[in-house]
Short mmCIF file of C-alpha atoms and ligand atoms in Angstrom, two decimals:
data_model
loop_
_atom_site.label_atom_id
_atom_site.label_comp_id
_atom_site.label_asym_id
_atom_site.label_seq_id
_atom_site.Cartn_x
_atom_site.Cartn_y
_atom_site.Cartn_z
CA MET A 1 -2.26 23.61 1.77
CA PRO A 2 0.57 21.19 1.21
CA ASP A 3 3.51 21.94 -1.01
CA ARG A 4 2.45 21.17 -4.59
CA THR A 5 5.70 22.25 -6.37
CA PHE A 6 6.83 18.54 -6.62
CA LEU A 7 4.27 18.15 -9.41
CA ASP A 8 6.59 20.20 -11.67
CA TRP A 9 9.37 17.66 -11.24
CA PRO A 10 10.43 15.97 -14.53
CA PHE A 11 9.15 12.64 -13.32
CA PHE A 12 5.59 13.76 -14.22
CA GLU A 13 3.61 14.42 -17.35
CA ASP A 14 0.64 16.69 -17.74
CA ARG A 15 -1.77 13.77 -17.21
CA HIS A 16 -0.23 13.21 -13.74
CA ARG A 17 -0.75 16.81 -12.77
CA ALA A 18 -4.34 16.70 -14.01
CA LEU A 19 -4.91 13.47 -11.97
CA ALA A 20 -3.45 15.03 -8.83
CA GLU A 21 -5.58 18.11 -9.19
CA GLY A 22 -8.73 16.20 -10.09
CA LEU A 23 -8.36 13.82 -7.15
CA GLU A 24 -7.57 16.61 -4.75
CA ALA A 25 -10.94 18.31 -5.71
CA TRP A 26 -12.74 14.94 -5.30
CA ALA A 27 -11.10 14.30 -1.90
CA GLU A 28 -12.09 17.64 -0.57
CA VAL A 29 -15.69 16.86 -1.14
CA HIS A 30 -15.80 13.11 -0.26
CA LEU A 31 -13.22 12.68 2.59
CA PRO A 32 -12.72 11.86 5.39
CA VAL A 33 -15.50 9.30 6.02
CA ASP A 34 -16.72 7.97 9.36
CA HIS A 35 -14.39 5.22 10.61
CA HIS A 36 -16.59 3.79 13.34
CA ASP A 37 -17.61 0.72 11.30
CA VAL A 38 -14.51 -0.01 9.28
CA ASP A 39 -16.14 -2.78 7.10
CA ALA A 40 -18.96 -0.39 6.12
CA ALA A 41 -16.57 2.49 5.66
CA CYS A 42 -14.30 0.42 3.34
CA LYS A 43 -17.16 -0.88 1.26
CA GLY A 44 -18.51 2.63 0.88
CA LEU A 45 -15.05 3.94 -0.02
CA VAL A 46 -14.54 1.21 -2.71
CA ALA A 47 -17.92 2.04 -4.22
CA ALA A 48 -17.16 5.82 -4.11
CA LEU A 49 -13.66 5.45 -5.50
CA GLY A 50 -15.00 3.28 -8.25
CA ALA A 51 -17.81 5.65 -9.13
CA GLY A 52 -15.35 8.47 -9.19
CA GLY A 53 -13.25 6.62 -11.70
CA TRP A 54 -10.15 6.48 -9.47
CA LEU A 55 -10.03 2.71 -9.19
CA ARG A 56 -9.40 2.42 -12.94
CA TYR A 57 -5.78 3.13 -12.01
CA SER A 58 -5.64 0.21 -9.58
CA GLY A 59 -5.38 -2.45 -12.26
CA ALA A 60 -4.29 -3.06 -15.78
CA GLY A 61 -6.37 -4.92 -18.40
CA ALA A 62 -4.95 -6.78 -21.43
CA GLY A 63 -2.42 -4.59 -23.31
CA GLU A 64 -2.37 -1.98 -20.44
CA ALA A 65 0.40 -1.44 -17.87
CA LEU A 66 0.09 -0.21 -14.29
CA ASP A 67 1.19 3.43 -14.20
CA VAL A 68 3.14 3.49 -10.90
CA ARG A 69 3.40 7.25 -10.83
CA SER A 70 -0.39 7.46 -10.90
CA LEU A 71 -0.71 4.84 -8.18
CA CYS A 72 1.69 6.82 -5.98
CA LEU A 73 -0.04 10.15 -6.60
CA ILE A 74 -3.36 8.69 -5.79
CA ARG A 75 -2.09 7.01 -2.57
CA GLU A 76 -0.32 10.11 -1.28
CA THR A 77 -3.33 12.32 -1.99
CA LEU A 78 -5.89 9.88 -0.35
CA ALA A 79 -3.57 9.23 2.65
CA ARG A 80 -3.30 13.05 3.23
CA HIS A 81 -7.11 13.15 3.51
CA ASP A 82 -8.12 9.85 4.98
CA GLY A 83 -6.04 6.76 5.79
CA LEU A 84 -8.93 4.38 5.19
CA ALA A 85 -9.44 5.83 1.74
CA ASP A 86 -5.84 5.12 0.93
CA PHE A 87 -6.24 1.57 2.33
CA SER A 88 -9.28 0.93 0.16
CA PHE A 89 -7.62 2.10 -3.01
CA ALA A 90 -4.34 0.34 -2.34
CA MET A 91 -5.98 -3.06 -1.63
CA GLN A 92 -7.81 -3.02 -4.88
CA GLY A 93 -4.44 -2.73 -6.51
CA LEU A 94 -2.37 -5.05 -4.38
CA GLY A 95 -5.05 -7.67 -4.23
CA MET A 96 -5.39 -7.86 -8.03
CA GLY A 97 -1.73 -7.04 -8.72
CA ALA A 98 -0.80 -10.53 -9.85
CA VAL A 99 -3.79 -10.50 -12.23
CA SER A 100 -2.82 -7.08 -13.61
CA LEU A 101 0.73 -8.28 -14.26
CA PHE A 102 0.25 -12.00 -15.19
CA GLY A 103 -3.52 -12.75 -15.51
CA THR A 104 -5.25 -14.44 -18.38
CA ASP A 105 -8.18 -12.78 -20.23
CA VAL A 106 -10.64 -14.76 -18.12
CA GLN A 107 -8.85 -13.86 -14.89
CA ARG A 108 -8.82 -10.26 -15.88
CA GLU A 109 -12.63 -10.19 -15.92
CA TRP A 110 -12.39 -9.76 -12.12
CA LEU A 111 -10.42 -6.64 -12.82
CA GLY A 112 -13.48 -5.18 -14.58
CA LEU A 113 -15.30 -5.49 -11.20
CA THR A 114 -12.49 -4.38 -8.86
CA ARG A 115 -11.60 -1.38 -11.07
CA ALA A 116 -15.28 -0.25 -11.08
CA GLY A 117 -15.55 -0.61 -7.32
CA LYS A 118 -18.07 -3.48 -7.68
CA ALA A 119 -15.85 -6.18 -6.11
CA ILE A 120 -13.30 -5.98 -3.28
CA SER A 121 -9.96 -7.87 -3.47
CA GLY A 122 -7.28 -9.17 -1.08
CA PHE A 123 -3.82 -10.62 -1.33
CA ALA A 124 -3.36 -13.80 0.69
CA LEU A 125 0.41 -14.18 1.13
CA THR A 126 1.38 -14.05 4.88
CA GLU A 127 0.93 -17.12 7.06
CA PRO A 128 1.28 -17.71 10.84
CA GLY A 129 4.68 -19.35 10.15
CA ALA A 130 5.69 -17.43 6.98
CA GLY A 131 5.87 -13.64 7.31
CA SER A 132 9.16 -12.02 6.14
CA ASP A 133 10.32 -15.43 4.81
CA VAL A 134 7.85 -16.14 2.01
CA ALA A 135 9.97 -19.16 0.87
CA VAL A 136 8.71 -21.19 3.81
CA THR A 137 5.02 -20.82 2.80
CA ALA A 138 3.20 -23.94 4.11
CA THR A 139 -0.27 -23.69 2.60
CA THR A 140 -0.47 -26.41 -0.08
CA ALA A 141 -2.15 -26.66 -3.45
CA VAL A 142 -2.27 -30.25 -4.82
CA ARG A 143 -3.36 -30.97 -8.42
CA GLY A 144 -6.26 -33.42 -8.43
CA ALA A 145 -8.82 -34.62 -10.90
CA ASP A 146 -11.11 -31.56 -10.40
CA GLY A 147 -8.39 -28.93 -10.30
CA TRP A 148 -6.30 -27.77 -7.37
CA VAL A 149 -7.06 -28.63 -3.70
CA LEU A 150 -5.81 -26.02 -1.19
CA ASN A 151 -5.25 -26.52 2.56
CA GLY A 152 -3.63 -24.08 5.11
CA GLU A 153 -3.91 -20.76 6.85
CA LYS A 154 -3.28 -17.17 5.85
CA THR A 155 -3.03 -14.38 8.36
CA TYR A 156 -3.00 -10.59 8.52
CA ILE A 157 -4.93 -10.54 5.31
CA SER A 158 -6.21 -7.07 4.59
CA ASN A 159 -9.85 -6.94 3.42
CA GLY A 160 -10.13 -10.51 4.93
CA GLY A 161 -13.82 -10.96 5.64
CA ILE A 162 -15.07 -8.29 3.20
CA ALA A 163 -13.20 -9.30 0.00
CA ASP A 164 -15.03 -10.88 -2.93
CA VAL A 165 -11.83 -12.30 -4.37
CA TYR A 166 -8.22 -13.08 -3.30
CA VAL A 167 -4.96 -13.89 -4.93
CA ILE A 168 -3.39 -16.59 -2.80
CA ILE A 169 0.11 -18.01 -2.83
CA ALA A 170 0.43 -21.76 -2.01
CA ARG A 171 3.04 -24.49 -2.18
CA THR A 172 2.76 -26.64 -5.29
CA GLY A 173 6.09 -28.28 -4.81
CA GLU A 174 7.92 -28.06 -8.13
CA ALA A 175 11.11 -27.52 -6.17
CA PRO A 176 11.96 -26.72 -2.54
CA GLY A 177 11.63 -23.22 -1.07
CA ALA A 178 10.87 -20.21 -3.11
CA ARG A 179 10.83 -22.20 -6.42
CA GLY A 180 7.84 -24.44 -5.31
CA LEU A 181 5.13 -21.88 -4.93
CA SER A 182 2.24 -20.87 -7.22
CA ALA A 183 -0.30 -18.04 -7.39
CA PHE A 184 -4.05 -18.67 -7.63
CA LEU A 185 -7.22 -16.59 -8.12
CA MET A 186 -9.73 -17.60 -5.45
CA PRO A 187 -13.27 -16.17 -5.20
CA ALA A 188 -14.20 -15.59 -1.51
CA ASP A 189 -17.36 -17.64 -1.67
CA VAL A 190 -15.51 -20.90 -2.54
CA ALA A 191 -16.43 -23.83 -0.31
CA GLY A 192 -13.92 -24.48 2.47
CA LEU A 193 -12.60 -20.88 2.87
CA THR A 194 -13.48 -19.42 6.24
CA VAL A 195 -12.62 -16.43 8.38
CA LEU A 196 -10.98 -17.96 11.58
CA ASP A 197 -10.52 -14.63 13.31
CA ARG A 198 -10.90 -10.88 12.71
CA ILE A 199 -7.69 -9.12 13.83
CA GLU A 200 -7.97 -5.74 15.66
CA VAL A 201 -5.19 -3.33 15.22
CA MET A 202 -4.12 0.17 16.42
CA ALA A 203 -5.31 1.88 13.18
CA PRO A 204 -8.39 -0.25 12.49
CA HIS A 205 -9.11 -1.64 9.03
CA PRO A 206 -10.58 -4.97 7.82
CA LEU A 207 -8.00 -7.64 8.64
CA ALA A 208 -8.41 -11.38 9.13
CA HIS A 209 -6.95 -14.82 9.65
CA LEU A 210 -8.23 -17.15 6.96
CA GLY A 211 -8.54 -20.92 7.04
CA LEU A 212 -8.59 -23.14 3.87
CA LYS A 213 -9.88 -26.72 4.22
CA ASP A 214 -10.01 -28.72 0.94
CA VAL A 215 -10.72 -25.59 -1.10
CA VAL A 216 -11.06 -26.65 -4.78
CA LEU A 217 -9.99 -24.28 -7.43
CA PRO A 218 -10.23 -24.98 -11.22
CA GLU A 219 -7.15 -25.36 -13.33
CA THR A 220 -7.91 -21.86 -14.78
CA ALA A 221 -7.37 -20.33 -11.33
CA LEU A 222 -3.58 -20.69 -11.72
CA ILE A 223 -1.93 -17.34 -12.35
CA GLY A 224 1.25 -17.68 -14.61
CA ARG A 225 3.09 -21.01 -14.46
CA ALA A 226 3.11 -23.43 -11.54
CA GLY A 227 6.33 -22.76 -9.55
CA ASP A 228 6.40 -19.04 -10.37
CA GLY A 229 4.40 -17.99 -7.41
CA PHE A 230 7.34 -16.43 -5.48
CA LYS A 231 8.50 -14.40 -8.40
CA ILE A 232 4.89 -13.28 -9.09
CA ALA A 233 4.56 -12.18 -5.49
CA MET A 234 7.86 -10.30 -5.51
CA SER A 235 6.90 -8.61 -8.88
CA VAL A 236 3.64 -7.42 -7.35
CA LEU A 237 5.53 -6.16 -4.26
CA ASP A 238 8.07 -4.38 -6.51
CA VAL A 239 5.26 -2.28 -7.91
CA PHE A 240 3.33 -1.71 -4.71
CA ARG A 241 6.17 -1.10 -2.27
CA SER A 242 6.83 2.31 -3.84
CA THR A 243 3.13 3.06 -3.27
CA VAL A 244 3.37 2.22 0.37
CA GLY A 245 6.11 4.80 0.52
CA ALA A 246 3.67 7.18 -1.21
CA ALA A 247 1.05 6.60 1.41
CA ALA A 248 3.59 7.28 4.13
CA LEU A 249 4.48 10.54 2.18
CA GLY A 250 0.79 11.56 2.26
CA PHE A 251 0.65 11.04 6.02
CA ALA A 252 3.83 12.93 6.51
CA ARG A 253 2.64 15.91 4.41
CA ARG A 254 -0.54 16.06 6.42
CA ALA A 255 1.50 15.97 9.69
CA LEU A 256 3.59 19.00 8.44
CA ASP A 257 0.51 20.87 7.50
CA GLU A 258 -1.04 20.20 10.94
CA ALA A 259 2.21 21.22 12.61
CA LEU A 260 2.55 24.44 10.58
CA ALA A 261 -0.97 25.46 11.37
CA ARG A 262 -0.41 24.67 15.04
CA VAL A 263 2.94 26.57 15.53
CA GLN A 264 1.66 29.57 13.64
CA ARG A 265 -1.35 30.17 15.86
CA PRO A 266 -1.16 33.38 17.91
CA ARG A 267 -0.10 32.68 21.49
CA ALA A 268 -1.65 34.29 24.55
CA GLY A 269 1.55 36.13 25.38
CA GLY A 270 2.02 37.42 21.79
CA GLY A 271 3.80 35.92 18.84
CA SER A 272 3.61 32.21 17.93
CA LEU A 273 5.72 29.10 18.55
CA ALA A 274 6.97 29.50 14.95
CA ASP A 275 9.00 32.52 16.17
CA TYR A 276 11.44 30.12 17.94
CA GLN A 277 14.41 28.99 15.90
CA MET A 278 14.31 25.59 17.46
CA VAL A 279 10.77 25.10 16.23
CA GLN A 280 11.77 26.31 12.76
CA GLY A 281 14.60 23.81 12.85
CA HIS A 282 12.19 21.02 13.45
CA LEU A 283 9.88 22.30 10.58
CA ALA A 284 12.96 22.35 8.25
CA ASP A 285 13.87 18.77 9.13
CA MET A 286 10.26 17.66 8.51
CA ALA A 287 10.27 19.37 5.07
CA LEU A 288 13.66 18.00 4.09
CA GLN A 289 12.60 14.36 4.87
CA ILE A 290 9.40 14.82 3.03
CA ASP A 291 11.14 15.99 -0.13
CA ALA A 292 13.86 13.29 0.11
CA ALA A 293 11.10 10.66 0.45
CA ALA A 294 9.18 12.10 -2.45
CA LEU A 295 12.35 12.01 -4.66
CA LEU A 296 12.94 8.32 -3.91
CA ILE A 297 9.30 7.34 -4.42
CA TYR A 298 8.88 9.14 -7.78
CA ARG A 299 12.30 7.96 -8.91
CA ALA A 300 11.20 4.36 -8.33
CA ALA A 301 7.80 4.89 -9.87
CA TRP A 302 9.26 6.67 -12.96
CA THR A 303 11.85 4.02 -13.45
CA LYS A 304 9.14 1.23 -13.38
CA ASP A 305 7.00 3.31 -15.80
CA GLN A 306 9.89 3.39 -18.27
CA GLY A 307 9.50 -0.37 -18.59
CA VAL A 308 12.39 -1.57 -16.44
CA ALA A 309 11.67 -5.20 -15.51
CA ARG A 310 12.86 -5.15 -11.90
CA ILE A 311 13.01 -2.11 -9.61
CA SER A 312 13.56 -4.07 -6.42
CA ARG A 313 16.32 -1.77 -5.16
CA GLU A 314 14.56 1.52 -6.07
CA ALA A 315 11.18 0.29 -4.55
CA ALA A 316 12.93 -0.92 -1.34
CA MET A 317 14.72 2.36 -0.90
CA ALA A 318 11.54 4.32 -1.52
CA LYS A 319 9.51 2.25 1.00
CA LEU A 320 12.25 2.02 3.66
CA TYR A 321 13.14 5.72 3.65
CA ALA A 322 9.63 7.13 3.21
CA THR A 323 7.96 5.06 5.96
CA GLU A 324 10.77 5.60 8.45
CA ALA A 325 10.94 9.32 7.63
CA ALA A 326 7.09 9.68 7.97
CA GLN A 327 7.16 8.10 11.38
CA LYS A 328 9.77 10.76 12.47
CA VAL A 329 7.87 13.65 10.86
CA ILE A 330 4.60 12.55 12.47
CA ASP A 331 6.32 12.11 15.86
CA MET A 332 7.62 15.68 15.68
CA ALA A 333 4.14 16.90 14.68
CA VAL A 334 2.71 15.20 17.79
CA GLN A 335 5.44 16.88 19.90
CA LEU A 336 4.73 20.32 18.50
CA HIS A 337 1.07 19.87 19.48
CA GLY A 338 1.88 19.40 23.15
CA GLY A 339 -0.79 17.51 25.05
CA ASP A 340 -3.21 17.79 22.07
CA GLY A 341 -0.81 15.62 20.01
CA VAL A 342 -1.85 12.47 21.93
CA ARG A 343 -5.47 13.48 22.25
CA THR A 344 -8.23 11.50 20.44
CA GLY A 345 -9.79 13.54 17.75
CA PHE A 346 -6.63 15.38 16.72
CA ALA A 347 -5.33 14.50 13.29
CA VAL A 348 -1.72 13.95 14.39
CA GLU A 349 -2.90 11.39 16.95
CA ALA A 350 -4.53 9.30 14.28
CA LEU A 351 -1.53 9.72 11.94
CA TYR A 352 0.72 8.43 14.78
CA ARG A 353 -1.26 5.23 14.92
CA GLU A 354 -1.73 4.95 11.11
CA ILE A 355 1.85 5.31 10.11
CA ARG A 356 3.22 2.43 12.31
CA ALA A 357 1.98 -0.54 10.25
CA LEU A 358 3.53 0.79 7.00
CA ARG A 359 7.01 0.09 8.43
CA ILE A 360 5.91 -3.58 8.72
CA TYR A 361 3.49 -4.64 5.88
CA GLU A 362 4.61 -5.42 2.35
CA GLY A 363 8.08 -6.15 3.62
CA ALA A 364 9.31 -4.84 6.98
CA SER A 365 12.04 -2.19 7.08
CA ASP A 366 14.70 -4.81 7.65
CA VAL A 367 13.53 -6.85 4.64
CA GLN A 368 14.00 -3.68 2.52
CA ARG A 369 17.52 -3.42 3.94
CA VAL A 370 18.14 -6.97 2.86
CA VAL A 371 16.90 -6.25 -0.66
CA ILE A 372 19.08 -3.09 -0.96
CA ALA A 373 22.09 -4.82 0.43
CA ARG A 374 21.78 -7.70 -1.94
CA SER A 375 21.39 -5.43 -4.89
CA ILE A 376 24.58 -3.51 -4.10
CA MET A 377 26.58 -6.60 -3.31
CA GLY A 378 25.71 -8.06 -6.76
N1 COS B 401 11.08 -9.98 -8.92
C1 COS B 401 11.19 -11.17 -9.61
N2 COS B 401 11.96 -12.21 -9.15
C2 COS B 401 12.45 -12.08 -7.93
C3 COS B 401 12.38 -10.89 -7.08
C4 COS B 401 11.66 -9.86 -7.64
N3 COS B 401 11.45 -8.70 -6.97
N4 COS B 401 13.04 -11.14 -5.95
C5 COS B 401 13.54 -12.36 -5.98
N5 COS B 401 13.23 -13.01 -7.17
C6 COS B 401 13.58 -14.31 -7.56
C7 COS B 401 15.11 -14.43 -7.42
O1 COS B 401 15.76 -14.01 -8.64
C8 COS B 401 15.19 -15.96 -7.29
O2 COS B 401 15.11 -16.48 -8.58
P1 COS B 401 15.94 -17.88 -8.96
O3 COS B 401 15.39 -18.95 -7.98
O4 COS B 401 15.63 -18.14 -10.36
O5 COS B 401 17.33 -17.63 -8.70
C9 COS B 401 14.00 -16.27 -6.48
O6 COS B 401 13.08 -15.29 -6.74
C10 COS B 401 14.26 -16.40 -5.04
O7 COS B 401 14.81 -15.20 -4.60
P2 COS B 401 15.63 -14.98 -3.26
O8 COS B 401 16.64 -16.09 -3.21
O9 COS B 401 16.10 -13.54 -3.16
O10 COS B 401 14.54 -15.28 -2.16
P3 COS B 401 14.53 -15.17 -0.60
O11 COS B 401 13.75 -16.27 -0.07
O12 COS B 401 15.99 -15.00 -0.13
O13 COS B 401 13.77 -13.75 -0.43
C11 COS B 401 13.08 -11.79 0.79
C12 COS B 401 14.00 -13.08 0.63
C13 COS B 401 13.22 -11.40 2.28
C14 COS B 401 13.54 -10.70 -0.05
C15 COS B 401 11.60 -12.15 0.46
O14 COS B 401 11.11 -13.28 1.08
C16 COS B 401 10.72 -10.93 0.85
O15 COS B 401 10.60 -9.96 0.14
N6 COS B 401 10.02 -11.06 2.01
C17 COS B 401 9.08 -10.10 2.42
C18 COS B 401 7.67 -10.60 2.24
C19 COS B 401 6.63 -9.57 2.22
O16 COS B 401 6.89 -8.44 1.77
N7 COS B 401 5.45 -9.86 2.64
C20 COS B 401 4.42 -8.91 2.54
C21 COS B 401 3.27 -9.23 3.33
S1 COS B 401 2.07 -8.02 3.14
S2 COS B 401 1.43 -8.34 1.30
#
């Protein structure tokens, strides 16, 4: 059983403690799921998370605000039980993040579906030539008589191929660079949108390279104002980067649990590995990194929930520290398992593969360092 004392920290209210307990009970019954067919698994998880009421937290309707502490608690709980469950929850939030923050009433109708688990969403930001540097986005959206016409390619799009709706960032050209982008809401069945490739990765989940050829979207698809797409994308990432840290925290907590159980097993020659001070030292380092990550994550989430407009620095610190720390914690858990640590079927082997992408997506670790450095340099 993982340490639950953090729930008594002053960052949380009683509703957060009730949420964490309720989701824990649900996860013990419903997770993990079979991962062999990731598309089917994710579709089933979205439906189950919707039926359980958990996806309500993934979006914000008119007059509501995303509760970042709830998002983080849900992600760390789900990640501790099943990485794909965390992924399915997270993408409903990230995919619809721009709509939650900036959508019109009509655009928010999609939220009714994604928050009920009846539609799947994706965020189409990254391009073959524009990864960390969003300002060089090349996909174009040109205003025509029938609305906007989009052309280009998007890659590494999570839920690509199974999503019902995407938020897409494209160049509308109001100004060069970051100031000439806009955000659009794009149903997946629109003519001209195709899946060019499915991308296979070391911790499999639905991921695709998308092509857009003369995709026509109505004027009402524009989210916020034309030219604000970069700021909209960054505002979404400000909210969701802390939650990536929370997912990493969930993986790390699971790794510590697995390591503790392993080293406390009786050994053939008597005693257990936990009797050795060097092993205890490793356990202490793991617990320390987990608590430090949790403090940074819930500091960022609490700050955003107080209504602070920009938490770029806090969110970057949370994501950077938590994902890097989780990698180290999981690596040590693998080490403490000996040969079983790298053996298929062992939880730590899966965690070792699952954590790696979190140091890359939603802003690689060095991007977070850039954001932090800029914030302290003023
Ligand atoms: N919220 C609101 N506005 C923001 C913002 C934020 N978090 N971050 C930047 N902006 C604004 C800036 O204030 C600036 O506004 P003005 O033009 O009015 O001055 C504008 O956006 C451009 O900002 P900046 O000059 O910092 O842009 P850069 O191109 O230098 O941004 C980084 C660089 C690396 C920080 C950015 O491209 C980034 O975060 N990249 C990572 C991409 C990513 O996470 N991809 C995830 C893919 S998986 S979904």
